[in-house]
XYZ file of C-alpha atoms in Angstrom:
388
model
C 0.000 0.000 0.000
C 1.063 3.633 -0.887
C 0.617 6.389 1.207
C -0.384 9.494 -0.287
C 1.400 13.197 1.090
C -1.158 13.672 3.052
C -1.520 10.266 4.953
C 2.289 10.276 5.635
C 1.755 14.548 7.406
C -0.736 12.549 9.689
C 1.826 9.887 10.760
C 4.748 12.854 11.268
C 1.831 14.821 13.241
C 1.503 11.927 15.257
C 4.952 11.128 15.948
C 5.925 14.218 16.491
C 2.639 14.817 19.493
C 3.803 11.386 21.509
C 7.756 12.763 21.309
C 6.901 16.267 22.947
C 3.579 15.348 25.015
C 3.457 11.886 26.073
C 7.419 10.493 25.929
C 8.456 11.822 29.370
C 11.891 12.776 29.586
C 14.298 13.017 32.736
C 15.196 16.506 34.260
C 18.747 17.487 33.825
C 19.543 18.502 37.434
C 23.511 19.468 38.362
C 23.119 19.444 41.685
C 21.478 15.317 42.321
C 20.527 16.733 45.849
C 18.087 19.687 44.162
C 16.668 16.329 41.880
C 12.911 16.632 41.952
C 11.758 13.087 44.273
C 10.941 9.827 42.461
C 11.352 11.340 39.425
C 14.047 10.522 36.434
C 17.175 12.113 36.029
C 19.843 12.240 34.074
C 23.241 12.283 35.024
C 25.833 13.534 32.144
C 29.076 11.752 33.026
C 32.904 13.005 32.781
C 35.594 11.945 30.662
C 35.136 9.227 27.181
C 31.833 7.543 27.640
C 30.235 6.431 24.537
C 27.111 3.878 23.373
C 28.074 1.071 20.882
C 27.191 3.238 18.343
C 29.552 6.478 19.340
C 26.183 8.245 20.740
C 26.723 10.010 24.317
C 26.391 7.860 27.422
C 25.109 8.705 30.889
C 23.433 7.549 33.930
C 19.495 7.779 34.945
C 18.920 8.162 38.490
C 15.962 8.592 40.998
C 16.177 10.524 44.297
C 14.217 8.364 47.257
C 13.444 9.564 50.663
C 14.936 6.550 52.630
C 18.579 5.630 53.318
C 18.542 2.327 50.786
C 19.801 2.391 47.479
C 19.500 0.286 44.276
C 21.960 -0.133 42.208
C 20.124 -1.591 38.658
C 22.171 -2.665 35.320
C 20.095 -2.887 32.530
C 19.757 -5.299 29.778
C 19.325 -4.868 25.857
C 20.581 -7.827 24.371
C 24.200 -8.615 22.826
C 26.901 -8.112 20.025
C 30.026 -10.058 19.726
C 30.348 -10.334 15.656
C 29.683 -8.388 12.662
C 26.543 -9.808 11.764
C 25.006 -9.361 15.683
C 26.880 -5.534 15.166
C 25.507 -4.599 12.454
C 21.817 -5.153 13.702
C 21.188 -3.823 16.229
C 17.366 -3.288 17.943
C 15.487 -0.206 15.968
C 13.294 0.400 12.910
C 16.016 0.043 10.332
C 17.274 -3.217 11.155
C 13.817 -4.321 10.608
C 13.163 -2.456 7.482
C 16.731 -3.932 6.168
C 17.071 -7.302 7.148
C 13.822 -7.833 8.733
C 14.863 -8.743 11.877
C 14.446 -6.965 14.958
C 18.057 -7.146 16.141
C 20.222 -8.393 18.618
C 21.496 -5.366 20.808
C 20.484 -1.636 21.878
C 23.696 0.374 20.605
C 22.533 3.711 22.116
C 20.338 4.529 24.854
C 16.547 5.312 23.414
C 15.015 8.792 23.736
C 12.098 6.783 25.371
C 13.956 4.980 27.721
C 12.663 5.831 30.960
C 9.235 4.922 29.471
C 9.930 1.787 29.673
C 11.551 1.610 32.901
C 8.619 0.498 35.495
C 8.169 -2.978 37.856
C 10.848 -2.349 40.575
C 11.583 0.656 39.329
C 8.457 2.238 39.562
C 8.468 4.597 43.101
C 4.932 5.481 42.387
C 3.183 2.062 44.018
C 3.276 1.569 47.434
C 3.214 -2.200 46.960
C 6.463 -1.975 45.734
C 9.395 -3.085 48.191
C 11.481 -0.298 46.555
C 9.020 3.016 46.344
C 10.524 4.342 48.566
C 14.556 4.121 47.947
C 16.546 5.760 45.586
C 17.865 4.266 42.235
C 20.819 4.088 40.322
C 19.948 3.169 36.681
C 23.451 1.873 34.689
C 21.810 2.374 31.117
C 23.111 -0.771 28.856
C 23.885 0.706 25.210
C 27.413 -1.459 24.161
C 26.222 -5.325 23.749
C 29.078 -6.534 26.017
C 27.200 -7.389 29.532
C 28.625 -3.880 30.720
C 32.202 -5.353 30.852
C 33.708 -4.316 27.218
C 37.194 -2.404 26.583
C 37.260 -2.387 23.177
C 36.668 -1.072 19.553
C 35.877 -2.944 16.646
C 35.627 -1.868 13.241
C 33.287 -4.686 10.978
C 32.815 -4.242 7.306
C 29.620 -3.586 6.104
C 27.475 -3.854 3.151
C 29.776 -2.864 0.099
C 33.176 -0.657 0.975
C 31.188 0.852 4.519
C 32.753 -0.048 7.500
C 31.408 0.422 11.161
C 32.766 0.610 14.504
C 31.271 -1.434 17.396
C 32.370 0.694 20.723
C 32.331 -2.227 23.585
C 32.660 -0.043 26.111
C 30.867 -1.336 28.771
C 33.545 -0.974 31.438
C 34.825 2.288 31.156
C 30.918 3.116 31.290
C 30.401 1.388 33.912
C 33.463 2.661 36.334
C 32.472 6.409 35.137
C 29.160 5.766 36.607
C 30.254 3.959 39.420
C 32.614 6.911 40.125
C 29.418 9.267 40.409
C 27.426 6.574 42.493
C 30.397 6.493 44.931
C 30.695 9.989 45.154
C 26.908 10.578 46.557
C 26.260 7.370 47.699
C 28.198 7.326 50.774
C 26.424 5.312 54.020
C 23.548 3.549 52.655
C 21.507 1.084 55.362
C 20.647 -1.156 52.473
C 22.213 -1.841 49.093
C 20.553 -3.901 46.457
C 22.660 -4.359 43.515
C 20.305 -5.737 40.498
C 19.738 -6.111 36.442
C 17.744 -8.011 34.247
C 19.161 -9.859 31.269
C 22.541 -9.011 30.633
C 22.584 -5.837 33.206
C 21.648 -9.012 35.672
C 24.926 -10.729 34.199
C 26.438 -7.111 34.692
C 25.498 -6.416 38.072
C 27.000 -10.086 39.191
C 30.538 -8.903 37.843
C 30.391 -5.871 39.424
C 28.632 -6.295 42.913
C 32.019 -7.203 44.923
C 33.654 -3.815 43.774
C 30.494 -1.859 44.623
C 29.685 -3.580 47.891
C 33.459 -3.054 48.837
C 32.930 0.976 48.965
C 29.858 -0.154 51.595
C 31.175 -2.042 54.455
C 28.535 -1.551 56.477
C 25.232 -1.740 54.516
C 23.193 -4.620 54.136
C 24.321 -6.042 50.363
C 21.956 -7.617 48.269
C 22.373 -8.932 44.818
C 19.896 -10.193 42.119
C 19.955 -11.189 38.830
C 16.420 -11.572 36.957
C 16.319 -13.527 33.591
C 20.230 -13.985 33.469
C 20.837 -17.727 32.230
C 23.246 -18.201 29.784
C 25.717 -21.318 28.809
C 28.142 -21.155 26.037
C 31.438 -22.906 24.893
C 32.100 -19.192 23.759
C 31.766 -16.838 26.398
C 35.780 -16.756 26.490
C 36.561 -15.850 22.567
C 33.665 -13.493 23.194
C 34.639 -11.569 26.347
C 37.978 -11.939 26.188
C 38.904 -11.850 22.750
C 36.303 -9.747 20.809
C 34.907 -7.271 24.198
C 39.094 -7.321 25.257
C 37.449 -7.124 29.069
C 40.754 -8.970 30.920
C 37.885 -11.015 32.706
C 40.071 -12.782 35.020
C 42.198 -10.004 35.495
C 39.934 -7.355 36.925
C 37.261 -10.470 38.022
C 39.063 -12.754 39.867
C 37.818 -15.803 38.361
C 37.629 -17.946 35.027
C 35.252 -17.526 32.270
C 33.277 -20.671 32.396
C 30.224 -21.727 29.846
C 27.454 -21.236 33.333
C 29.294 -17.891 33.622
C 26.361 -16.596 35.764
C 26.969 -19.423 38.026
C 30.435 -18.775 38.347
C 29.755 -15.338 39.149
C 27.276 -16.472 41.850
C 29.737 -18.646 43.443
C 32.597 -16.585 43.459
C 29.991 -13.830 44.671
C 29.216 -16.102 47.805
C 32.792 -16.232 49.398
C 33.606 -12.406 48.060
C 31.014 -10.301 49.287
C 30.172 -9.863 53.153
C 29.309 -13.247 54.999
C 25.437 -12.100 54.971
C 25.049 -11.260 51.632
C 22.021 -12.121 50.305
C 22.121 -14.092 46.965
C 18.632 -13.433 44.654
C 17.694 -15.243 41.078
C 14.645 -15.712 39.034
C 14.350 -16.995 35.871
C 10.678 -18.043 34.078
C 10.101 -21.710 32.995
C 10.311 -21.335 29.220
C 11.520 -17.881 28.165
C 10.875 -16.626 25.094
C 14.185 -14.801 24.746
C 16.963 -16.687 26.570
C 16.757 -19.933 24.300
C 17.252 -18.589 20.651
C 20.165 -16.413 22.285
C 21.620 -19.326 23.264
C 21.559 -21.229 20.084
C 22.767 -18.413 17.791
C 25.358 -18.508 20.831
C 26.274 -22.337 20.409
C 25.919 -22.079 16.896
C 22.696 -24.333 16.500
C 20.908 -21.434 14.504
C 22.248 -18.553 11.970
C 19.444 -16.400 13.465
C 17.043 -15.908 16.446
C 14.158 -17.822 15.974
C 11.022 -17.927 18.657
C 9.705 -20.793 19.681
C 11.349 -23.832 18.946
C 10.873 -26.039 21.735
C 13.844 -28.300 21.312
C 15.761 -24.912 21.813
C 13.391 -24.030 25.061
C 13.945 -27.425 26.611
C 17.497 -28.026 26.140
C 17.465 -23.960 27.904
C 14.897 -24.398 30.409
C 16.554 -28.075 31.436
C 20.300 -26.287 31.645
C 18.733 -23.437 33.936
C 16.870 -25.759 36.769
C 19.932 -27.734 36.914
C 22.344 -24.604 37.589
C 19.887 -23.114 40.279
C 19.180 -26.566 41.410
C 23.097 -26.877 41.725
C 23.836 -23.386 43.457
C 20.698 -23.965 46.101
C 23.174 -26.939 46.986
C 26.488 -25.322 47.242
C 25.469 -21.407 48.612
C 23.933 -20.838 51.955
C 22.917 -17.090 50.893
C 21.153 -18.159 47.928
C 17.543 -18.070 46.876
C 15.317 -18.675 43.637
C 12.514 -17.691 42.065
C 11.018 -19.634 39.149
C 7.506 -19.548 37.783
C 5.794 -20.587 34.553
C 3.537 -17.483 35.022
C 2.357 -16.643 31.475
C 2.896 -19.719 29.781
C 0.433 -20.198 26.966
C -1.822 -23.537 25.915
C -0.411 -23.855 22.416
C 3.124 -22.253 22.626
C 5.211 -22.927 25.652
C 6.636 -19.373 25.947
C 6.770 -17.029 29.093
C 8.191 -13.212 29.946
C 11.802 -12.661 29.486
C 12.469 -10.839 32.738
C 10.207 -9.803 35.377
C 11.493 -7.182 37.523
C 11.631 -3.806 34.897
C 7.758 -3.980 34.013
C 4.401 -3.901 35.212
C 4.174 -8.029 35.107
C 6.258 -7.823 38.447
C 3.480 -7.141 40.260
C 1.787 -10.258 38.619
C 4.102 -12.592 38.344
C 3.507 -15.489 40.836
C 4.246 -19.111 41.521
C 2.841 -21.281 44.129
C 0.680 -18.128 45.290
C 3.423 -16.221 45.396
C 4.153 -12.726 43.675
C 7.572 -11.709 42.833
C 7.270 -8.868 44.656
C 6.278 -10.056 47.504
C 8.867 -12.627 47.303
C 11.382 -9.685 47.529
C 9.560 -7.621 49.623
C 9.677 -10.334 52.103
C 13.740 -11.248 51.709
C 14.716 -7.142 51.715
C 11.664 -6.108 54.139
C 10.691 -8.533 56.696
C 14.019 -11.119 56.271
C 11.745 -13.664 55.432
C 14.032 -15.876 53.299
C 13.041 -18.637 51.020
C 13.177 -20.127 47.078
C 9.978 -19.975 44.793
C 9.378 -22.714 42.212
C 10.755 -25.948 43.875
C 8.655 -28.148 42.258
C 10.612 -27.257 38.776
C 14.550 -26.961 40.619
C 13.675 -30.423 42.392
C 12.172 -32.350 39.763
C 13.950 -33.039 36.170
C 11.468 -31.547 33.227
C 9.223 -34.160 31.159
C 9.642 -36.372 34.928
């Protein structure tokens, strides 16, 4: 179908009403202290911080009333190669190769639109309203942990440079959260996707500049296992894992960061996970990953069930081995003809849905952070091998 001239001024019209009137956009404060409350902000950092894509870089952050701080890395997919480079998530990878990407290589103009769940300081019933958060924006494809630039050929004689900068991000930011951060009660250190992978790496160097807060650390929707997580961070991201780490890139690299996590961080540390049943990300990642597929493709269930299986036995494994540790797995959402359930829980509204055994996520963490009610959600899927 053609659009005429006049069909297209309506679609402009429209765009251009939900950029100025209904996208919110954070306040540009200097001063964090003079920060309007519960409200975004955004936090221009000093020195070279860049997006994957060259664009600027900077921090979002919400000013809470109460003492307790979270510390969130956020997710967005991944690039390692110059075919996941090249595409990454916006409309003209999917006008071009009809795809909808792999990666976000800048941070959106709508960002904080999306941003709700635990993040949202407007509902009471969240365990979190009232603290104040720390957003670490993900925008490089390289789990925040990157040093490096690439440049990949492109269509024809164009070439393109990939900017995995996810750790000098990351320290610049960490530098400002440092800086005004200084005696928190309670520190919950959290991301979803690969900011949960992020935010495993990192939380011994943050909780080491807070001796004496309580330290929490989750990781929602953060299951991963590849024979090529070293060529990838190592080689193509350049991030010197063990070297600024302190442990070996294995293929269950989130449980090695758990485990390592356990004897590094203060003795009562609190260890979080959750994961859904059959997510309808996490799989095809991992076989484009493995090299099963040339290309993410939803809802194969050989893919789901060789993912799901791999993920109950690594929580299954870490309940085991780490005292401080506690699940939460659910099948919430799964449908009656396609076995498929929500990526991650904690960033959006199905957070305060989410349940399993009559329990709602947030409750769940509400009672671990709030009341120190600690316990695992979803042991009849942990204890019990799938298809058993």
């Amino acid at each position: 179908m053609v659009l005429t001239t006049i069909e297209w001024l309506i679609i402009v019209a429209v765009v251009v009403v939900v950029i100025l009137f209904v996208i919110k956009r954070p306040t540009r404060v200097v001063s964090f202290e003079e920060s309007p409350l519960y409200k975004w902000n955004r936090v221009d950092l000093s020195g070279i911080v860049v997006a994957g894509d060259g664009s600027p870089y900077y921090l979002l952050t919400k000013r809470g009333r109460s003492n307790n701080v979270v510390v969130y890395f956020s997710g967005g997919g991944i690039s390692w190669d110059r075919n996941t480079a090249s595409k990454p998530f916006g409309l003209r990878t999917l006008l071009h190769n009809r795809e909808l990407g792999y990666y976000f290589a800048n941070i959106p103009f709508y960002k904080t639109d999306l941003l709700g769940g635990m993040l949202d300081n407007h509902r009471e019933d969240n365990p979190f309203y009232d603290w104040t958060i720390v957003y670490i924006p993900y925008a490089t494809g390289d789990f925040h942990i990157g040093n490096n630039k690439v440049k990949y050929k492109g269509k024809g004689k164009i070439h393109f440079t990939a900017h995995y900068s996810g750790r000098p991000n990351t320290l610049k930011g960490l530098d400002w959260l440092f800086d005004h951060m200084t005696e928190p009660d309670k520190l919950f250190i959290a991301g979803a996707s690969a900011g949960g992978f992020g935010s495993a790496f990192w939380a011994p160097h943050i909780a080491e500049q807070y001796p004496n807060a309580q330290i929490y650390h989750y990781a929602d929707g953060s299951y991963l296992s590849s024979h090529q997580w070293h060529h990838i961070m190592d080689e193509v991201w350049q991030s010197k894992f063990e070297q600024h780490f302190g442990y070996p890139i294995e293929e269950d690299i989130i449980a090695a960061a758990f485990r390592y996590n356990a004897q590094k961080l203060p003795a009562n540390t609190i260890l979080l996970q959750s994961n859904t049943l059959y997510d309808k990300v996490l799989p095809s990642y991992e076989a484009v990953l493995n090299q099963q597929t040339i290309g993410l493709v939803s809802g194969d269930d050989t893919m789901t069930q060789s993912w799901s299986q791999g993920m109950l036995d690594s929580a299954g494994q870490l309940d085991q081995e780490l005292e401080n540790y506690y699940y939460f797995v659910t099948d919430y959402g799964v449908g009656t003809k396609r076995r498929s359930t929500p990526h991650t829980l904690s960033p959006s509204r199905v957070f305060y849905t989410a349940e399993e055994s009559g329990v709602k996520l947030s409750r769940w963490l509400g009672d671990i952070i709030n009341k120190d009610k600690r316990y695992s959600v979803g042991k009849e899927f942990v204890e019990s091998p799938m298809g058993k």
